[in-house]
Amino acid sequence: MLSTDVRQKSMIKRIEQVVSILMEDRPFFKEELNYSEIVKHLVELFKKITF
């Protein structure tokens, strides 16, 4: 159980890093993006894939 929790936290951290990079100085997207919504959505997708 603890191992899964650690993996999940690590995954969330990596997703946050990727989303931060995508939203930096030269964003790939023109429209306003909600950082927390993107992270939440990606976490849910990865949970379905990996857990």
Short mmCIF file of C-alpha atoms in Angstrom, two decimals:
data_model
loop_
_atom_site.label_atom_id
_atom_site.label_comp_id
_atom_site.label_asym_id
_atom_site.label_seq_id
_atom_site.Cartn_x
_atom_site.Cartn_y
_atom_site.Cartn_z
CA MET A 1 0.00 0.00 0.00
CA LEU A 2 2.75 2.41 0.94
CA SER A 3 4.63 1.59 -2.25
CA THR A 4 1.56 2.44 -4.33
CA ASP A 5 1.12 5.72 -2.48
CA VAL A 6 4.75 6.67 -3.07
CA ARG A 7 4.47 5.76 -6.76
CA GLN A 8 1.30 7.81 -7.06
CA LYS A 9 2.88 10.87 -5.43
CA SER A 10 5.91 10.52 -7.68
CA MET A 11 3.67 10.28 -10.74
CA ILE A 12 1.73 13.39 -9.70
CA LYS A 13 4.98 15.30 -9.20
CA ARG A 14 6.21 14.34 -12.67
CA ILE A 15 2.89 15.31 -14.26
CA GLU A 16 3.05 18.69 -12.51
CA GLN A 17 6.56 19.23 -13.88
CA VAL A 18 5.49 18.42 -17.43
CA VAL A 19 2.45 20.68 -17.25
CA SER A 20 4.61 23.49 -15.84
CA ILE A 21 7.01 23.16 -18.76
CA LEU A 22 4.12 23.23 -21.25
CA MET A 23 2.77 26.42 -19.69
CA GLU A 24 6.08 28.29 -19.45
CA ASP A 25 7.36 31.20 -21.53
CA ARG A 26 6.32 29.85 -24.92
CA PRO A 27 3.15 27.90 -24.27
CA PHE A 28 2.13 25.37 -26.87
CA PHE A 29 -1.48 26.35 -26.42
CA LYS A 30 -3.00 29.72 -27.28
CA GLU A 31 -5.99 29.63 -24.95
CA GLU A 32 -5.87 30.10 -21.22
CA LEU A 33 -5.27 26.81 -19.49
CA ASN A 34 -6.11 25.84 -15.95
CA TYR A 35 -2.99 24.25 -14.45
CA SER A 36 -4.77 22.37 -11.68
CA GLU A 37 -7.44 21.00 -14.02
CA ILE A 38 -4.82 19.72 -16.45
CA VAL A 39 -2.85 18.04 -13.68
CA LYS A 40 -6.00 16.47 -12.22
CA HIS A 41 -7.09 15.18 -15.62
CA LEU A 42 -3.69 13.68 -16.42
CA VAL A 43 -3.43 12.05 -13.00
CA GLU A 44 -6.79 10.36 -13.56
CA LEU A 45 -5.68 9.14 -16.99
CA PHE A 46 -2.43 7.72 -15.66
CA LYS A 47 -4.22 6.05 -12.75
CA LYS A 48 -6.41 4.18 -15.23
CA ILE A 49 -3.37 3.11 -17.21
CA THR A 50 -1.01 2.14 -14.40
CA PHE A 51 -3.09 1.12 -11.38
#
